[in-house]
N, CA and C of each residue as an Amber inpcrd file, in Angstrom:
protein
   348
 108.8630000  86.3270000  13.5070000 109.5310000  85.1440000  12.9990000
 109.3600000  83.9990000  14.0040000 109.0050000  82.8200000  13.5070000
 108.8250000  81.6400000  14.3310000 110.1640000  81.0320000  14.7210000
 110.2780000  80.6290000  15.9890000 111.4760000  79.9450000  16.4460000
 111.2180000  78.4490000  16.4150000 112.0720000  77.7140000  15.7590000
 111.9010000  76.2710000  15.6400000 112.1880000  75.5900000  16.9720000
 111.3520000  74.6200000  17.3070000 111.5970000  73.8010000  18.4860000
 112.7250000  72.8310000  18.1430000 113.7050000  72.7360000  19.0300000
 114.8240000  71.8310000  18.8030000 114.5600000  70.5460000  19.5700000
 114.6840000  69.4350000  18.8700000 114.4730000  68.1110000  19.4490000
 115.7690000  67.3250000  19.3050000 116.1780000  66.6560000  20.3490000
 117.3780000  65.8100000  20.2940000 117.0740000  64.5360000  19.4980000
 117.9900000  64.1700000  18.6630000 117.8450000  62.9490000  17.8850000
 117.6590000  61.7330000  18.7880000 118.3290000  61.7250000  19.9230000
 118.2100000  60.5840000  20.8390000 116.7760000  60.3670000  21.3010000
 115.9820000  61.4360000  21.4120000 114.5850000  61.2590000  21.8130000
 113.7410000  60.6690000  20.6810000 114.1480000  60.9250000  19.4530000
 113.4300000  60.3740000  18.2990000 113.5830000  58.8490000  18.2460000
 114.7210000  58.3540000  18.6970000 114.9500000  56.9070000  18.6880000
 113.8260000  56.1740000  19.4130000 113.4560000  56.6570000  20.5830000
 112.3760000  56.0320000  21.3440000 111.0190000  56.2790000  20.6920000
 110.8060000  57.4920000  20.2210000 109.5220000  57.8750000  19.6360000
 109.1140000  56.9590000  18.4970000 110.0490000  56.5950000  17.6430000
 109.7220000  55.7670000  16.4700000 110.3370000  54.3740000  16.5450000
 110.7530000  53.9820000  17.7440000 111.3570000  52.6520000  17.9420000
 112.4530000  52.4030000  16.9110000 113.3670000  53.3490000  16.7940000
 114.3830000  53.2930000  15.7470000 115.6850000  52.6820000  16.2410000
 116.3660000  52.0820000  15.3080000 117.7100000  51.5530000  15.5280000
 118.7050000  52.5210000  14.8930000 119.6760000  53.0300000  15.6570000
 120.6810000  53.8940000  15.0330000 121.6200000  53.0610000  14.1600000
 121.9330000  53.5680000  12.9840000 122.8540000  52.8910000  12.0720000
 124.2240000  53.5590000  12.0720000 124.2950000  54.7690000  12.6080000
 125.5460000  55.5200000  12.7200000 125.7280000  55.9550000  14.1680000
 126.8390000  56.6000000  14.4500000 127.1470000  57.0360000  15.8130000
 126.7500000  58.4750000  16.0840000 125.9130000  59.0610000  15.2840000
 125.5570000  60.4810000  15.3980000 124.2630000  60.6820000  16.1840000
 124.1070000  60.1170000  17.3670000 122.8360000  60.1420000  18.1010000
 122.5690000  61.4390000  18.8560000 123.4820000  62.3770000  18.8810000
 123.2630000  63.5980000  19.6510000 122.9460000  64.8170000  18.7910000
 122.5510000  64.6230000  17.5840000 122.2210000  65.7480000  16.7080000
 120.9860000  66.4890000  17.2150000 120.9370000  67.7920000  16.9480000
 119.7620000  68.6040000  17.2330000 118.9310000  68.6930000  15.9620000
 117.6470000  68.4100000  16.0810000 116.7400000  68.4670000  14.9360000
 115.8610000  69.6990000  15.0590000 115.7410000  70.4320000  13.9830000
 114.9170000  71.6330000  13.9760000 113.5820000  71.4200000  13.2780000
 113.3460000  70.2340000  12.7810000 112.1020000  69.9290000  12.1020000
 112.1730000  68.5700000  11.4510000 111.1850000  68.3210000  10.6120000
 111.0740000  67.0230000   9.9440000 110.6050000  67.2530000   8.5210000
 111.1320000  66.4710000   7.5850000 110.6690000  66.5190000   6.2040000
 110.4760000  65.0940000   5.7230000 109.3260000  64.8310000   5.1190000
 109.0070000  63.4780000   4.6760000 108.7890000  63.4870000   3.1770000
 109.6310000  62.7400000   2.4730000 109.4980000  62.6210000   1.0270000
 110.4140000  61.5190000   0.5200000 109.9770000  60.8510000  -0.5280000
 110.8060000  59.8560000  -1.2010000 111.3410000  60.3840000  -2.5250000
 110.9770000  61.5940000  -2.8610000 111.3920000  62.2000000  -4.1200000
 112.5840000  63.1300000  -3.8610000 113.7530000  62.7480000  -4.3510000
 114.9770000  63.4930000  -4.0580000 114.8980000  64.9510000  -4.5030000
 114.3040000  65.2070000  -5.6540000 114.2060000  66.5860000  -6.1400000
 113.3200000  67.4200000  -5.2220000 112.3220000  66.8210000  -4.6310000
 111.4620000  67.5230000  -3.6730000 112.2500000  67.9030000  -2.4250000
 113.0540000  66.9750000  -1.9250000 113.8820000  67.2400000  -0.7510000
 114.8880000  68.3470000  -1.0600000 115.5030000  68.2960000  -2.2220000
 116.4420000  69.3500000  -2.6240000 115.7660000  70.7140000  -2.6860000
 114.5330000  70.7460000  -3.1330000 113.8300000  72.0150000  -3.3020000
 113.2530000  72.5600000  -2.0010000 112.8690000  71.6770000  -1.0600000
 112.0690000  72.1610000   0.0570000 112.5800000  71.8700000   1.4660000
 113.4090000  70.8770000   1.6430000 113.8690000  70.5390000   3.0010000
 114.7790000  71.6330000   3.5380000 114.6830000  71.8720000   4.8280000
 115.4940000  72.8830000   5.4970000 116.6900000  72.2250000   6.1860000
 117.7620000  72.9580000   6.3910000 118.9110000  72.4120000   7.1280000
 118.4970000  72.0130000   8.5530000 119.1270000  70.9630000   9.0500000
 118.9130000  70.5420000  10.4280000 117.7190000  69.6520000  10.6780000
 117.0040000  69.2730000   9.6200000 115.8010000  68.4600000   9.8120000
 116.0990000  66.9670000   9.8400000 115.1070000  66.2220000  10.2870000
 115.0770000  64.7720000  10.1560000 114.3390000  64.4760000   8.8610000
 114.9880000  63.7650000   7.9510000 114.3600000  63.3940000   6.6810000
 113.8750000  61.9600000   6.8230000 112.5890000  61.7400000   6.5440000
 111.9890000  60.4150000   6.6290000 111.7350000  59.9160000   5.2140000
 112.2300000  58.7030000   4.9110000 112.1350000  58.1670000   3.5500000
 112.2480000  56.6450000   3.5570000 111.8680000  56.0450000   2.4370000
 112.1150000  54.6130000   2.2430000 113.2990000  54.3960000   1.3020000
 113.7900000  55.4670000   0.6930000 114.9240000  55.3640000  -0.2370000
 116.1990000  55.0580000   0.5350000 116.9920000  54.1150000   0.0580000
 118.2240000  53.7370000   0.7640000 119.4780000  53.8140000  -0.1040000
 119.3760000  54.3590000  -1.2930000 120.5370000  54.3900000  -2.1840000
 121.4870000  55.5450000  -1.8480000 122.6270000  55.5390000  -2.4710000
 123.6990000  56.4860000  -2.2030000 123.2860000  57.9430000  -2.3790000
 122.3980000  58.2130000  -3.3100000 121.9980000  59.5970000  -3.5760000
 121.3000000  60.2460000  -2.3820000 120.7450000  59.4340000  -1.4880000
 120.1300000  59.9800000  -0.2790000 121.1910000  60.7190000   0.5430000
 122.3590000  60.1430000   0.6520000 123.4310000  60.7690000   1.4250000
 123.9040000  62.0440000   0.7290000 123.9970000  62.0210000  -0.5750000
 124.3960000  63.2180000  -1.3240000 123.4080000  64.3550000  -1.1190000
 122.1280000  64.0460000  -1.1930000 121.1030000  65.0800000  -0.9900000
 121.1430000  65.5850000   0.4520000 121.2420000  64.6700000   1.4030000
 121.2910000  65.0650000   2.8170000 122.4900000  65.9720000   3.0850000
 123.6330000  65.6590000   2.5070000 124.8300000  66.4780000   2.6950000
 124.6550000  67.8490000   2.0330000 124.0900000  67.8660000   0.8440000
 123.8710000  69.1180000   0.1160000 122.9460000  70.0500000   0.8910000
 121.9130000  69.4970000   1.5070000 120.9230000  70.2980000   2.2300000
 121.2430000  70.4630000   3.7120000 122.3610000  69.9190000   4.1680000
 122.7460000  69.9860000   5.5780000 121.6690000  69.3900000   6.4810000
 121.1360000  68.2520000   6.0520000 120.1280000  67.5200000   6.8160000
 120.8450000  66.7720000   7.9400000 120.2910000  66.8730000   9.1490000
 120.9620000  66.3050000  10.3220000 120.8750000  64.7860000  10.3830000
 119.7400000  64.2390000   9.9660000 119.5300000  62.7970000  10.1230000
 118.5280000  62.2930000   9.0950000 118.6640000  61.0080000   8.7620000
 117.7420000  60.3490000   7.8450000 117.1670000  59.1340000   8.5630000
 115.8410000  59.0340000   8.5600000 115.1410000  57.8930000   9.1260000
 114.5720000  57.0620000   7.9950000 115.0130000  55.8040000   7.8980000
 114.4880000  54.8690000   6.9040000 113.3410000  54.0960000   7.5440000
 112.1970000  54.1050000   6.8980000 111.0290000  53.4170000   7.4240000
 110.8430000  52.0580000   6.7450000 109.8240000  51.3420000   7.1750000
 109.4610000  50.0390000   6.5880000 110.6010000  49.0290000   6.6810000
 111.4190000  49.1760000   7.7350000 112.5280000  48.2560000   8.0070000
 113.5930000  48.2350000   6.9090000 113.7090000  49.3360000   6.1900000
 114.7330000  49.4330000   5.1390000 116.0860000  49.7220000   5.7580000
 117.1410000  49.1900000   5.1370000 118.5150000  49.4050000   5.6210000
 119.4280000  49.6130000   4.4160000 120.1860000  50.7210000   4.4240000
 121.1470000  50.9260000   3.3350000 122.3270000  49.9710000   3.4740000
 123.0600000  49.8130000   2.3940000 124.2530000  48.9600000   2.3950000
 125.3280000  49.5600000   3.3060000 126.2360000  48.7170000   3.8130000
 127.2820000  49.2010000   4.7350000 128.1090000  50.3670000   4.1860000
 128.4130000  50.3650000   2.9080000 129.1870000  51.4590000   2.3220000
 128.4590000  52.7920000   2.3930000 127.1600000  52.7610000   2.2640000
 126.3520000  53.9770000   2.3490000 126.3170000  54.4790000   3.7930000
 126.2190000  53.5560000   4.7260000 126.2510000  53.9240000   6.1480000
 127.5990000  54.5760000   6.4830000 128.6770000  54.0030000   5.9880000
 130.0140000  54.5650000   6.2300000 130.1400000  55.9610000   5.6220000
 129.5920000  56.1520000   4.4420000 129.6350000  57.4720000   3.7960000
 128.8630000  58.4990000   4.6230000 127.7230000  58.0940000   5.1700000
 126.9430000  59.0060000   6.0190000 127.7380000  59.3930000   7.2600000
 128.4130000  58.4280000   7.8610000 129.2440000  58.7340000   9.0320000
 130.3490000  59.7160000   8.6720000 130.9810000  59.5310000   7.5160000
 132.0220000  60.4590000   7.0610000 131.4760000  61.8730000   6.8820000
 130.2170000  61.9770000   6.4710000 129.5760000  63.2770000   6.2300000
 128.9540000  63.8580000   7.5040000 128.9300000  63.0810000   8.6050000
 128.3180000  63.5470000   9.8490000 126.8060000  63.5130000   9.8400000
 126.2500000  62.6240000   9.0360000 124.7960000  62.4980000   8.9270000
 124.3580000  61.2600000   9.6960000 123.4430000  61.4440000  10.6220000
 122.9270000  60.3160000  11.3980000 121.9370000  59.5320000  10.5540000
 122.0290000  58.2080000  10.6290000 121.0760000  57.3280000   9.9580000
 120.3910000  56.4590000  10.9990000 119.0770000  56.3090000  10.8190000
 118.2590000  55.4720000  11.6940000 117.3500000  54.6200000  10.8350000
 116.8600000  53.5350000  11.4180000 115.8420000  52.7500000  10.7110000
 114.7970000  52.3110000  11.6960000 113.5770000  52.1460000  11.1870000
 112.4610000  51.6800000  11.9930000 111.6160000  50.7210000  11.1660000
 110.9410000  49.8310000  11.8500000 110.0360000  48.9170000  11.1530000
 108.6710000  49.5710000  10.9140000 108.4350000  50.7430000  11.5030000
 107.1760000  51.4520000  11.2860000 107.0330000  51.8710000   9.8300000
 105.7980000  52.0010000   9.3870000 105.5630000  52.5820000   8.0710000
 105.8590000  54.0800000   8.1510000 105.9940000  54.7180000   7.0170000
 106.2180000  56.1580000   7.0010000 105.0560000  56.8790000   7.6600000
 103.8530000  56.4350000   7.4100000 102.6610000  57.0380000   8.0000000
 102.6860000  56.9340000   9.5270000 103.0020000  55.7490000  10.0320000
 103.0740000  55.5560000  11.4850000 104.1770000  56.4180000  12.1040000
 105.3340000  56.4460000  11.4740000 106.4510000  57.2550000  11.9850000
 106.0750000  58.7350000  11.9870000 105.4370000  59.2020000  10.9250000
 105.0310000  60.6090000  10.8380000 104.0760000  60.9670000  11.9720000
 103.1340000  60.1000000  12.2420000 102.1850000  60.3560000  13.3240000
 102.8710000  60.4580000  14.6750000 103.7750000  59.5590000  14.9400000
 104.5040000  59.5790000  16.2140000 105.3920000  60.8160000  16.3310000
 106.0330000  61.1890000  15.2390000 106.8990000  62.3710000  15.2620000
 106.0640000  63.6300000  15.5060000 104.9050000  63.7100000  14.8670000
 104.0000000  64.8480000  15.0700000 103.5650000  64.9120000  16.5340000
 103.1550000  63.7820000  17.0680000 102.7110000  63.7220000  18.4640000
 103.8240000  64.1280000  19.4280000 105.0620000  63.8480000  19.0890000
 106.1910000  64.1760000  19.9630000 106.5750000  65.6560000  19.8880000
 105.9760000  66.3850000  18.9500000 106.2580000  67.8150000  18.8310000
 107.1740000  68.2080000  17.6990000 107.6240000  67.2540000  16.9040000
 108.4930000  67.5590000  15.7570000 107.5970000  67.8880000  14.5770000
 107.2480000  69.1690000  14.4330000 106.1800000  69.5700000  13.5030000
 106.5910000  70.4960000  12.3830000 107.7570000  71.0180000  12.3780000
 108.1630000  71.9700000  11.3330000 108.7290000  71.2460000  10.1470000
């Protein structure tokens, strides 16, 4: 059985030049999942991962909570509304945003060792 490499969320902030939107910067990440399709994330994402997406609506928080996703990174300089950010904080889900494209963020995350 493979043991997942654990990466601190705080290190991801520098890797993708991200701005934290919530106060959950000390989460442990066990992998990364990239998708904009909510049903795909529900079917395939593992607990504890960093989810990378451009979607910023409320359902992102619902899916993240359902799957026990540790953090969500919004790419392309997207930012959810304040109420959505507050809901994520209530659920203990870290939110970040970066001006990088999803492709650029994925490359940097891969290079940093976040590969599962």
